[in-house]
mmCIF file of C-alpha atoms and ligand atoms in Angstrom:
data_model
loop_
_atom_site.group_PDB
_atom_site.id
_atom_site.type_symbol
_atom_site.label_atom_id
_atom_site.label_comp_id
_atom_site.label_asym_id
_atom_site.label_seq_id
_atom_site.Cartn_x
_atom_site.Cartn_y
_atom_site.Cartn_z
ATOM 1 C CA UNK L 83 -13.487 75.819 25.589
ATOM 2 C CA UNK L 84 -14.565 78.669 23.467
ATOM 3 C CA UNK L 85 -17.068 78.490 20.317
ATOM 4 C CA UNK L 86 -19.692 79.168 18.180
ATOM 5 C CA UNK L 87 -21.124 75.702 18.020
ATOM 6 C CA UNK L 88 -24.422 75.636 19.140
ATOM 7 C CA UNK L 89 -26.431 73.126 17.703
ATOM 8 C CA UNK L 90 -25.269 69.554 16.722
ATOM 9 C CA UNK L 91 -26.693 66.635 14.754
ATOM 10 C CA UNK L 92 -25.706 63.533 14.691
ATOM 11 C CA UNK L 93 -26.051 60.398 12.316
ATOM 12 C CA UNK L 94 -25.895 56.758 11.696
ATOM 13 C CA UNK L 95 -25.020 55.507 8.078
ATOM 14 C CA UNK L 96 -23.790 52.617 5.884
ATOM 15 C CA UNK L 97 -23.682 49.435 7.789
ATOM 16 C CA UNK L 98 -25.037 49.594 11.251
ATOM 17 C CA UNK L 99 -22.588 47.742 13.853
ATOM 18 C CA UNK L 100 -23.339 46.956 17.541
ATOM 19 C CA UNK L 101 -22.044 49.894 19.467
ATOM 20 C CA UNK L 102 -23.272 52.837 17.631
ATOM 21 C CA UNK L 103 -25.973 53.017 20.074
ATOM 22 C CA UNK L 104 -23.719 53.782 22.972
ATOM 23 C CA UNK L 105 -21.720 56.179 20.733
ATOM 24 C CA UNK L 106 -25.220 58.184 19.920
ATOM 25 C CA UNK L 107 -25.282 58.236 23.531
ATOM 26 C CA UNK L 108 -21.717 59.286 23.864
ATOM 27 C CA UNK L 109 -22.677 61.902 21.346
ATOM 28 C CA UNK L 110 -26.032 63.313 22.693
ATOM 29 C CA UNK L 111 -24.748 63.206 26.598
ATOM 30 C CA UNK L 112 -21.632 65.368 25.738
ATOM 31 C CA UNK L 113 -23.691 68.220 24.089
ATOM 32 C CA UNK L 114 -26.264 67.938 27.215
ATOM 33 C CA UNK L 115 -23.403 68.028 29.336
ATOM 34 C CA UNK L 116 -21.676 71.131 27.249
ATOM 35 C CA UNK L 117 -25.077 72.680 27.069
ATOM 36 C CA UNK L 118 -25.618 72.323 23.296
ATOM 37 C CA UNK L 119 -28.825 71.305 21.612
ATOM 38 C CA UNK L 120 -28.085 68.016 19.858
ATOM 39 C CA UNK L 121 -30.488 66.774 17.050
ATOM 40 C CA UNK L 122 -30.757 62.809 15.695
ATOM 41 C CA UNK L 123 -30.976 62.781 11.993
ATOM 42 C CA UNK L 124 -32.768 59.355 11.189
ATOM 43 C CA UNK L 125 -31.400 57.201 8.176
ATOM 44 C CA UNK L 126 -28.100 58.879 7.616
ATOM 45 C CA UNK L 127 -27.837 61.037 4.299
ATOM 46 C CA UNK L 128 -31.658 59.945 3.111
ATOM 47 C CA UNK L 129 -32.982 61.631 6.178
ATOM 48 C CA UNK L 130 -30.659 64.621 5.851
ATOM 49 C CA UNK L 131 -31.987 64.646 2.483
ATOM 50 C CA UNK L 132 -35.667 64.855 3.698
ATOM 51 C CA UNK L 133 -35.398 66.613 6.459
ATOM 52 C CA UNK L 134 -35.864 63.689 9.199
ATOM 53 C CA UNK L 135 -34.589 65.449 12.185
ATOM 54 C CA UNK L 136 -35.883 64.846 16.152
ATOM 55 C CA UNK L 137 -33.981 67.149 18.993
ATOM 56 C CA UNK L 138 -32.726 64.610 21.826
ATOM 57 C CA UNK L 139 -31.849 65.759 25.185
ATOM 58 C CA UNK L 140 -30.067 63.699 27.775
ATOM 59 C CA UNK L 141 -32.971 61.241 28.700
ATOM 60 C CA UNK L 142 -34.248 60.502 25.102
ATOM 61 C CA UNK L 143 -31.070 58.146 24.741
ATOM 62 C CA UNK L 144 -31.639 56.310 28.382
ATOM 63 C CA UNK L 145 -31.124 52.799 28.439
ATOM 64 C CA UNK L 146 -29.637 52.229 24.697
ATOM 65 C CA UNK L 147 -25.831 51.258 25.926
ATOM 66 C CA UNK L 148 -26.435 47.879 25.537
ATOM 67 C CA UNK L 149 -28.634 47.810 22.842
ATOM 68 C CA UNK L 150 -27.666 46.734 18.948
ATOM 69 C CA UNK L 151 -28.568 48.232 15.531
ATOM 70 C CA UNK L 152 -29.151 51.837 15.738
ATOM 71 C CA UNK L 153 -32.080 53.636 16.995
ATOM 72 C CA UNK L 154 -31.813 56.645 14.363
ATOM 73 C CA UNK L 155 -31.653 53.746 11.630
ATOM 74 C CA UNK L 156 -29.448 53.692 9.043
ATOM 75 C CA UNK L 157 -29.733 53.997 5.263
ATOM 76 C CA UNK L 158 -27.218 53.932 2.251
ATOM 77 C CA UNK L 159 -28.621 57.028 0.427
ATOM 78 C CA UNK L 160 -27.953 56.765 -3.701
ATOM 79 C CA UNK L 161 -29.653 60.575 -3.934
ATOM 80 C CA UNK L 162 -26.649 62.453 -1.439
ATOM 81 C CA UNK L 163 -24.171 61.062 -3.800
ATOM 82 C CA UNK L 164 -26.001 63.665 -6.407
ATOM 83 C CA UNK L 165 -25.246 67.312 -6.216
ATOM 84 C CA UNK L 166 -29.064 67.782 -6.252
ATOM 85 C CA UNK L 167 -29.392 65.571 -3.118
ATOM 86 C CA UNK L 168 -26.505 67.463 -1.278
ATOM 87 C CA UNK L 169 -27.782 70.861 -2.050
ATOM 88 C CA UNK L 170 -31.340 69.653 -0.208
ATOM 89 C CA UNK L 171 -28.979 68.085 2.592
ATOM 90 C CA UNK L 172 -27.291 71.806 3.141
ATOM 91 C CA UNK L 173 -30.526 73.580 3.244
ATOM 92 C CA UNK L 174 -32.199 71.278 5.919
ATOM 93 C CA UNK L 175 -29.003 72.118 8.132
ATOM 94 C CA UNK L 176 -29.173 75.619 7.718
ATOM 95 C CA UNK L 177 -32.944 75.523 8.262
ATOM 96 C CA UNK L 178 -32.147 73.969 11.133
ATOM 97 C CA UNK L 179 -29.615 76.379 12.623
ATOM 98 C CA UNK L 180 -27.467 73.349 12.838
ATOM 99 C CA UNK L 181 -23.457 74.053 13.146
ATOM 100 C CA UNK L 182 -22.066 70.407 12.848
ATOM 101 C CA UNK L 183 -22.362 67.352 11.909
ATOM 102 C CA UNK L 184 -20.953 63.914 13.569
ATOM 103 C CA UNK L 185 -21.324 60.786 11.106
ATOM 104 C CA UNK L 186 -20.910 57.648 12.562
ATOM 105 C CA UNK L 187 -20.267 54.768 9.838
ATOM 106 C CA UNK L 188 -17.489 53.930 7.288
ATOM 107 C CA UNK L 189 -15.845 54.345 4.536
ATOM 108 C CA UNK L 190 -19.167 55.151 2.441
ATOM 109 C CA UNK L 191 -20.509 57.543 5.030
ATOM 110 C CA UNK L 192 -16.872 59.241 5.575
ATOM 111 C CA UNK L 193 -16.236 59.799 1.343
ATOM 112 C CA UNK L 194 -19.748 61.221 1.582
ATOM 113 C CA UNK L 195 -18.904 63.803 4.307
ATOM 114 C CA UNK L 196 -15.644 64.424 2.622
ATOM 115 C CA UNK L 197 -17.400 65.540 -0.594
ATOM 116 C CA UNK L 198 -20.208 67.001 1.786
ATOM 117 C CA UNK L 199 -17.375 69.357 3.598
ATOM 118 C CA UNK L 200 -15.340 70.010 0.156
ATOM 119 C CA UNK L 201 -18.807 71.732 -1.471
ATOM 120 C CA UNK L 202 -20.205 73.516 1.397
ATOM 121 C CA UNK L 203 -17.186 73.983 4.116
ATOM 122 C CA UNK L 204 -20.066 72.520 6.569
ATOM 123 C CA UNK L 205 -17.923 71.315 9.989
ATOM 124 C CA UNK L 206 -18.098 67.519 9.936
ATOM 125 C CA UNK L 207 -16.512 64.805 12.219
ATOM 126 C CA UNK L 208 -16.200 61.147 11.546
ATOM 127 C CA UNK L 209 -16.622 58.217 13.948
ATOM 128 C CA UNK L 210 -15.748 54.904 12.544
ATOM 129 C CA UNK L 211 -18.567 52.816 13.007
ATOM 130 C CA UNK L 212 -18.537 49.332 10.851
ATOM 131 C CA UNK L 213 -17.601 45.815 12.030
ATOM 132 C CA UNK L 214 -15.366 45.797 8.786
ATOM 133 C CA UNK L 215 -12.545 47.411 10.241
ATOM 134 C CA UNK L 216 -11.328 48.949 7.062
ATOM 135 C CA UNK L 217 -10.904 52.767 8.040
ATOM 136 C CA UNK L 218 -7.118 53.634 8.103
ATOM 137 C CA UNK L 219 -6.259 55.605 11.379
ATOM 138 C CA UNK L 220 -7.563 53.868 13.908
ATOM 139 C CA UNK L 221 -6.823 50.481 15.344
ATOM 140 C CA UNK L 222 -10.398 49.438 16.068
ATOM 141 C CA UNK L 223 -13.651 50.449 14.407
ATOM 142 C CA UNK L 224 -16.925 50.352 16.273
ATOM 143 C CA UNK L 225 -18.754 46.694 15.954
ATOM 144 C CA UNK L 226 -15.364 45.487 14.450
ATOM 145 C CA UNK L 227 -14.930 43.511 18.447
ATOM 146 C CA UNK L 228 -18.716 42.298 18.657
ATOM 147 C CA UNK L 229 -18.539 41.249 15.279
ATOM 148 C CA UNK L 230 -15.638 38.782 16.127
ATOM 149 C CA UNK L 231 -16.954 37.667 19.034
ATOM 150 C CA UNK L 232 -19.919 36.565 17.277
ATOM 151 C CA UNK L 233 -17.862 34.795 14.662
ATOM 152 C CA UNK L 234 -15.867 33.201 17.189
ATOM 153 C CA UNK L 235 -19.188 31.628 18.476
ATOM 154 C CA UNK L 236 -20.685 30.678 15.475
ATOM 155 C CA UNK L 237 -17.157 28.879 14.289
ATOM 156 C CA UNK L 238 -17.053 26.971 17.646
ATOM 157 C CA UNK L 239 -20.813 25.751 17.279
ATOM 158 C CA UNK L 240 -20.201 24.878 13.393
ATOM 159 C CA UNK L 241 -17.019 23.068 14.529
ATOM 160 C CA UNK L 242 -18.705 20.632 16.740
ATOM 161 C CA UNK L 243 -21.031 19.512 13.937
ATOM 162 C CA UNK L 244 -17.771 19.551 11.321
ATOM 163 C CA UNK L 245 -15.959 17.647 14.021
ATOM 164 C CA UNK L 246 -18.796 15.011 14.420
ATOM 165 C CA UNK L 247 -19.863 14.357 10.879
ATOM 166 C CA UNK L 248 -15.578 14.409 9.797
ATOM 167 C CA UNK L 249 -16.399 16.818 7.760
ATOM 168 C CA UNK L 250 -14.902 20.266 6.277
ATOM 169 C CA UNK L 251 -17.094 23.283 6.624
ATOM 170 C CA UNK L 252 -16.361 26.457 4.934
ATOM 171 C CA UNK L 253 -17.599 29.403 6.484
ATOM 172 C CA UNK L 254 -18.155 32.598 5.036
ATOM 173 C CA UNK L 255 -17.633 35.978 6.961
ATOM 174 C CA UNK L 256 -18.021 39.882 6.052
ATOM 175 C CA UNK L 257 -15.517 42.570 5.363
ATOM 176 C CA UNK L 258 -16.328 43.923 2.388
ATOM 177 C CA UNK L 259 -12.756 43.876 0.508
ATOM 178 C CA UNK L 260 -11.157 43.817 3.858
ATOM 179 C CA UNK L 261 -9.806 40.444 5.667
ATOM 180 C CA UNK L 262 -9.764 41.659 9.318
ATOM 181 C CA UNK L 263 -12.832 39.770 10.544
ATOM 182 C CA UNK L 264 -11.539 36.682 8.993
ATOM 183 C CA UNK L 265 -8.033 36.784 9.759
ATOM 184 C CA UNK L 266 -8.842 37.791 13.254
ATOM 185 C CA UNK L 267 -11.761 35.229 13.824
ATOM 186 C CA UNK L 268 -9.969 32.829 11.850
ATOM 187 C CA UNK L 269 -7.096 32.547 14.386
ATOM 188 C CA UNK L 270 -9.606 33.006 17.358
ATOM 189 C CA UNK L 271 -11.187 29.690 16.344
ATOM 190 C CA UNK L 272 -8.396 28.018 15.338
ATOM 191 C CA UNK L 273 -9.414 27.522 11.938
ATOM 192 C CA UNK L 274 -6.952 25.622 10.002
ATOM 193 C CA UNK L 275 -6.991 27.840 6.899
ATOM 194 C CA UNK L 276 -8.170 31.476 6.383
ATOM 195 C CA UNK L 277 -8.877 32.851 2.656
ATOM 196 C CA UNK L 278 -8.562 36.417 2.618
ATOM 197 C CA UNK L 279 -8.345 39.753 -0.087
ATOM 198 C CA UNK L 280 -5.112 40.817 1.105
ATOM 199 C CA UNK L 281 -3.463 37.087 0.595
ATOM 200 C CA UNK L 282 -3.674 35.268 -2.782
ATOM 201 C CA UNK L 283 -3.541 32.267 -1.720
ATOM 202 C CA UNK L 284 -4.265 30.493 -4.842
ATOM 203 C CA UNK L 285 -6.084 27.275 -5.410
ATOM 204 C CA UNK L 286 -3.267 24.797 -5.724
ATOM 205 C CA UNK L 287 -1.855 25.879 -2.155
ATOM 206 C CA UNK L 288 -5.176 25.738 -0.676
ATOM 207 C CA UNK L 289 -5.306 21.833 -1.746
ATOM 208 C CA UNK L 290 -2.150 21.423 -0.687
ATOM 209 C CA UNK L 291 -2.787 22.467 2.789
ATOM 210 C CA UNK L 292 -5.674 20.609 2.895
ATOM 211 C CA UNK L 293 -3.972 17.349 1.711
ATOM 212 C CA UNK L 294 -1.442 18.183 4.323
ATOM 213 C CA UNK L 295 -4.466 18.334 7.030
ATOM 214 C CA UNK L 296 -5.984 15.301 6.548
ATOM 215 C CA UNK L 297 -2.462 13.438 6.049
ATOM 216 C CA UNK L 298 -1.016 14.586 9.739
ATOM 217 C CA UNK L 299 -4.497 12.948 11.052
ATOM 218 C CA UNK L 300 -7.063 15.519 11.245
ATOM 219 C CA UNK L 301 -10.537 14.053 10.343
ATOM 220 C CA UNK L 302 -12.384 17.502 10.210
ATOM 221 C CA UNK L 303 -11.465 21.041 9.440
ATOM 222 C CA UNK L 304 -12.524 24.688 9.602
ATOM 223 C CA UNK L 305 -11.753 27.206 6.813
ATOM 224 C CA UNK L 306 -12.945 30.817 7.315
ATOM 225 C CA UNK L 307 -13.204 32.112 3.928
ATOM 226 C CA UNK L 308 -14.090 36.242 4.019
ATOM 227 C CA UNK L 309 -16.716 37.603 1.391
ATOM 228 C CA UNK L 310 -13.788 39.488 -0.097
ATOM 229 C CA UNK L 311 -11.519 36.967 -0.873
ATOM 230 C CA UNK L 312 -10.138 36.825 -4.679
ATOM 231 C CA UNK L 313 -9.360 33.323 -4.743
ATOM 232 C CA UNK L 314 -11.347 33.323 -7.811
ATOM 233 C CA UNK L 315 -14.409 31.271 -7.251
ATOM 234 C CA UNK L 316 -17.710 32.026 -4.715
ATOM 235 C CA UNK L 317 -17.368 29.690 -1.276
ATOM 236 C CA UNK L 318 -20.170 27.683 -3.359
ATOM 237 C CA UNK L 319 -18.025 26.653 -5.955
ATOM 238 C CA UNK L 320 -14.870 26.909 -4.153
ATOM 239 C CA UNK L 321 -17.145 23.647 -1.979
ATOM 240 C CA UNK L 322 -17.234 22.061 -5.238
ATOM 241 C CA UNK L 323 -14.526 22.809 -6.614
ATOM 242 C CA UNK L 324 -12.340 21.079 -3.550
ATOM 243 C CA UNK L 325 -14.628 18.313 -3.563
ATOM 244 C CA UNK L 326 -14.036 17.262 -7.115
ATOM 245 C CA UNK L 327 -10.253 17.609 -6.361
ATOM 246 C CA UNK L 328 -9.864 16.261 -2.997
ATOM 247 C CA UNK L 329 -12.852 13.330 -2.638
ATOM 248 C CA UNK L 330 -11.562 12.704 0.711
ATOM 249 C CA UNK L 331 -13.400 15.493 1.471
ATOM 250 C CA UNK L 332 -16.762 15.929 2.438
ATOM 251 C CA UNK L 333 -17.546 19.769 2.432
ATOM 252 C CA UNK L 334 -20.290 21.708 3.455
ATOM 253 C CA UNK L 335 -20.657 25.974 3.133
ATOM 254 C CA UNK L 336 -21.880 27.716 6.201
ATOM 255 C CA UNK L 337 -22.587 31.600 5.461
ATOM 256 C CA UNK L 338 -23.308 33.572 8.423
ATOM 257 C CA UNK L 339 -24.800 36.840 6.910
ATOM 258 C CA UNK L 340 -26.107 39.588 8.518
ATOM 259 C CA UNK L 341 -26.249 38.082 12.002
ATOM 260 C CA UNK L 342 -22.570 39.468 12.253
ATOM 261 C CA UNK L 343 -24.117 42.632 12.402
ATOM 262 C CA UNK L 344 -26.770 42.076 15.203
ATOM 263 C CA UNK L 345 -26.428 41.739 19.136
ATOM 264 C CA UNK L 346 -25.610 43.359 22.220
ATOM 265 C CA UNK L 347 -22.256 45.471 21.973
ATOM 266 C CA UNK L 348 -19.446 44.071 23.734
ATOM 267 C CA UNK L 349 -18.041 46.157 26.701
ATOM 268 C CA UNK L 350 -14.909 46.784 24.245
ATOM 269 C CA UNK L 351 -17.547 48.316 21.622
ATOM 270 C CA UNK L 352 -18.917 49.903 24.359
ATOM 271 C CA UNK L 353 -16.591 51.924 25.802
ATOM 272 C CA UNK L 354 -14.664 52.729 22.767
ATOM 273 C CA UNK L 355 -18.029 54.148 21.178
ATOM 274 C CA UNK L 356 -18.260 55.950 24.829
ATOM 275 C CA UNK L 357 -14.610 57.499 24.267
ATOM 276 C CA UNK L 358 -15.040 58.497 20.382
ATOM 277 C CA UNK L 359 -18.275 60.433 20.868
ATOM 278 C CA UNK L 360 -17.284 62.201 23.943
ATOM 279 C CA UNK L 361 -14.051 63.606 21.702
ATOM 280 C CA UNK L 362 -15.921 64.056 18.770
ATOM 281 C CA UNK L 363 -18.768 66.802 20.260
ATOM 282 C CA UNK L 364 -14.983 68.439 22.188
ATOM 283 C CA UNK L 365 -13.329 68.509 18.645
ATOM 284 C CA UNK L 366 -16.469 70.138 17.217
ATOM 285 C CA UNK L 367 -15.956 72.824 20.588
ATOM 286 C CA UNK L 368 -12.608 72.894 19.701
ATOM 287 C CA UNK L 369 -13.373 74.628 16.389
ATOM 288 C CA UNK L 370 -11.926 71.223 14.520
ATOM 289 C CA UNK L 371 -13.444 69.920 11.815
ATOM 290 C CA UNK L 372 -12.988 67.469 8.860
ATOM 291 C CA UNK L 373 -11.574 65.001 11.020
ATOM 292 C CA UNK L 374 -12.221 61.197 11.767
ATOM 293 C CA UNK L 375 -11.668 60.257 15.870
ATOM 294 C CA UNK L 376 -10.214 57.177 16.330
ATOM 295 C CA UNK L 377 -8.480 54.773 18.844
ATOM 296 C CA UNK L 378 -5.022 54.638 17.739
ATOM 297 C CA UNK L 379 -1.795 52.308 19.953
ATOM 298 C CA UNK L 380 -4.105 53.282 23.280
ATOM 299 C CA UNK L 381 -5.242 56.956 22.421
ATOM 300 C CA UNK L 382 -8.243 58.467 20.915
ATOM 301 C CA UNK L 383 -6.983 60.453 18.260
ATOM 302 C CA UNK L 384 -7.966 62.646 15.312
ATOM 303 C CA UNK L 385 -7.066 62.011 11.466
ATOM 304 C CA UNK L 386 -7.926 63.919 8.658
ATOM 305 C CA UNK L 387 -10.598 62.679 7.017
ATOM 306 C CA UNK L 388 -9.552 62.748 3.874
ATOM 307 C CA UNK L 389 -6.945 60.212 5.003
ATOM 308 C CA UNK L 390 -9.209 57.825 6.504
ATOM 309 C CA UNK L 391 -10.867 57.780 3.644
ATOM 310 C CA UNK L 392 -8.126 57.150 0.998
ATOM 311 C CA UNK L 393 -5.596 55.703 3.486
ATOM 312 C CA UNK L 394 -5.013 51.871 3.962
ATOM 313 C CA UNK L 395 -5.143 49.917 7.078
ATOM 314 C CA UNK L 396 -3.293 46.958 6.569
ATOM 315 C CA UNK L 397 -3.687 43.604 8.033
ATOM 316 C CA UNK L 398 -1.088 42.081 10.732
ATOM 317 C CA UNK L 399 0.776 39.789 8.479
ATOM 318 C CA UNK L 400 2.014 37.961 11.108
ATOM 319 C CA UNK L 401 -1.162 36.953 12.409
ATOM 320 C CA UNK L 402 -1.330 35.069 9.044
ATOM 321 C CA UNK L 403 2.229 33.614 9.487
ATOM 322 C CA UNK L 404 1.178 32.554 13.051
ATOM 323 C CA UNK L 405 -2.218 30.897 11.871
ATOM 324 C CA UNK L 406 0.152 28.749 9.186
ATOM 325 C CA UNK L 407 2.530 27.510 12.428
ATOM 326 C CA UNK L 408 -0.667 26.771 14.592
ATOM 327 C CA UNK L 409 -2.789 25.049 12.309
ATOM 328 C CA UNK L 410 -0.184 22.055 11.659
HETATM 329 O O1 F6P Z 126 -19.807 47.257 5.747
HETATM 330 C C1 F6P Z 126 -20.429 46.334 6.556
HETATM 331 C C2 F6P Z 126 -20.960 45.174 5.748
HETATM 332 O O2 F6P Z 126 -21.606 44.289 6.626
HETATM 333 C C3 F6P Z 126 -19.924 44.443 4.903
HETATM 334 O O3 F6P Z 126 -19.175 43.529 5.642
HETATM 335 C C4 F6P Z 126 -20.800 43.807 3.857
HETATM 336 O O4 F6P Z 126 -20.077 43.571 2.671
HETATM 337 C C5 F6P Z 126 -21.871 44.834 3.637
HETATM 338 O O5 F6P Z 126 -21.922 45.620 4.807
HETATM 339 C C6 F6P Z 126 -23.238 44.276 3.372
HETATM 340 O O6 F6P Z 126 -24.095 45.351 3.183
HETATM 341 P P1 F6P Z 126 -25.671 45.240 3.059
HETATM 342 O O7 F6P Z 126 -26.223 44.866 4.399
HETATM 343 O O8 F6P Z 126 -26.098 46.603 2.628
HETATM 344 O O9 F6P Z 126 -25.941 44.184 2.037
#
């Protein structure tokens, strides 16, 4: 590999998701291994801003694999979305000597290095990192696998008190606007209805299916509902709302936050944060830039990152046709 690249920093930003640890790792260990100097920028595009750069070498990321979070923080900076705060952002990478930048986050960090790349033509690579899994071009986002696994355990633990008490819980997940947590979660724990943004369900059909529950003899029930979802009323008053309708019903509203954030990256997470920052420093070698890596049918591939950001990746409908069948 031939280049000019000489001195990378990488970043953490937006959301932090279990997994970006190892892909700092990933990140820092290829440049070592390349023999590039590789520099941590702490709290994403704030720390750009002020100039909150540390040089890691192959040791200062020992041990982090398995750890959650992200050790070089993570912000979501109002001041880079100003051309003020951009044109500070530029001058601490030049002060630097820095050559590239590798952003791991979503969509929020990825329209930011868009913009970033349009202005200044600075070399940029993307590594989707949220447990969202709402970047179009690749399959699986980093934390998007922990994240579900975590659901999955919280659902079973809330079902065993829904199941003892007869009761319906409604439990709340994240995704932003996007449903795969949910969906995905939703069919792990056999849940017996799942309210996402990309399916308007609509109120009357959710009572309906409800009705239809408790008639073919189930005496409690599980509906993941994801933060997203349009159905027109907060999982609060949707509670109330089914309560007043359906008095058969006893409902409670479980809400499980920011803990689907935490924890110890799964060895999926793990690996694919290993494969993505490997391929992102040998992109940057590569003399490729504006790009996202991602993990796309079984390869680690590269997207422009203009499309990640403005693309679309659907849902599997037929994950939602399969959780109607299984939940009779
Ligand atoms: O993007 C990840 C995410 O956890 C979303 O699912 C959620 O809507 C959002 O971040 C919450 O962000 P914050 O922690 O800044 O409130």
């Amino acid at each position: 590999m031939t280049s000019q690249i000489k001195k990378i920093a990488v970043m953490t930003s937006g959301g932090d998701a279990p997994g970006m640890n190892a892909c700092i790792r990933a990140v820092v260990r290829s440049c070592a291994y390349y023999h590039i100097e590789c520099f941590g920028i702490y709290r994403g595009y704030q720390g750009l801003i002020e100039g909150d750069f540390k040089q890691f070498n192959a040791r200062s990321v020992h041990h982090i694999i398995h750890k959650g979070g992200t050790i070089l923080k993570t912000a979501r900076s109002k001041e880079f979305r100003t051309k003020e705060g951009r044109k500070k952002a530029y001058k601490n990478l030049k002060d630097n000597k820095i050559d590239a930048l590798i952003l791991i986050g979503g969509d929020g960090t990825f329209t930011g290095g868009m913009v970033f790349y349009q202005e200044y033509n600075f070399p940029i690579i993307g590594i989707p990192g949220t447990i969202d899994n709402d970047i179009f071009g690749t399959n699986y986002t980093i934390g998007y696998d922990t994240a579900l696994n975590t659901v999955i355990d919280a659902i079973d633990k809330i079902r065993d008190t829904a199941s003892s008490h007869s009761r319906l819980i409604l439990v709340e997940v994240m995704g932003k606007d996007a449903g795969f947590i949910a969906l995905n979660a939703g069919v792990g724990a056999g849940a017996e209805e799942i309210l996402i943004p990309e399916e308007k369900l609509g109120l009357k059909r959710l009572l309906q299916s409800l009705k239809r529950s408790k008639r073919s003899g189930k005496s409690s029930s599980i509906v993941v509902v994801s933060e997203g979802d349009k159905i027109g009323k907060n999982v609060f008053e949707l509670a109330d709302y089914i309560e007043a309708n359906l008095p058969e019903y006893e409902v409670r509203v479980s809400v499980l936050g920011h803990m689907q954030r935490g924890g110890s990256p799964s060895c999926f997470d793990r690996v694919l944060a290993s494969k993505l920052g490997v391929r992102a420093v040998e992109m940057l070698l590569d003399k490729k830039s504006n790009i996202m890596v991602g993990f796309l049918n079984n390869k680690v591939v590269t997207v422009p990152l203009e499309k990640a950001v403005k693309g679309k990746h659907a849902i599997n409908e037929e994950l939602l046709r399969m959780s109607d069948i299984l939940s009779i």
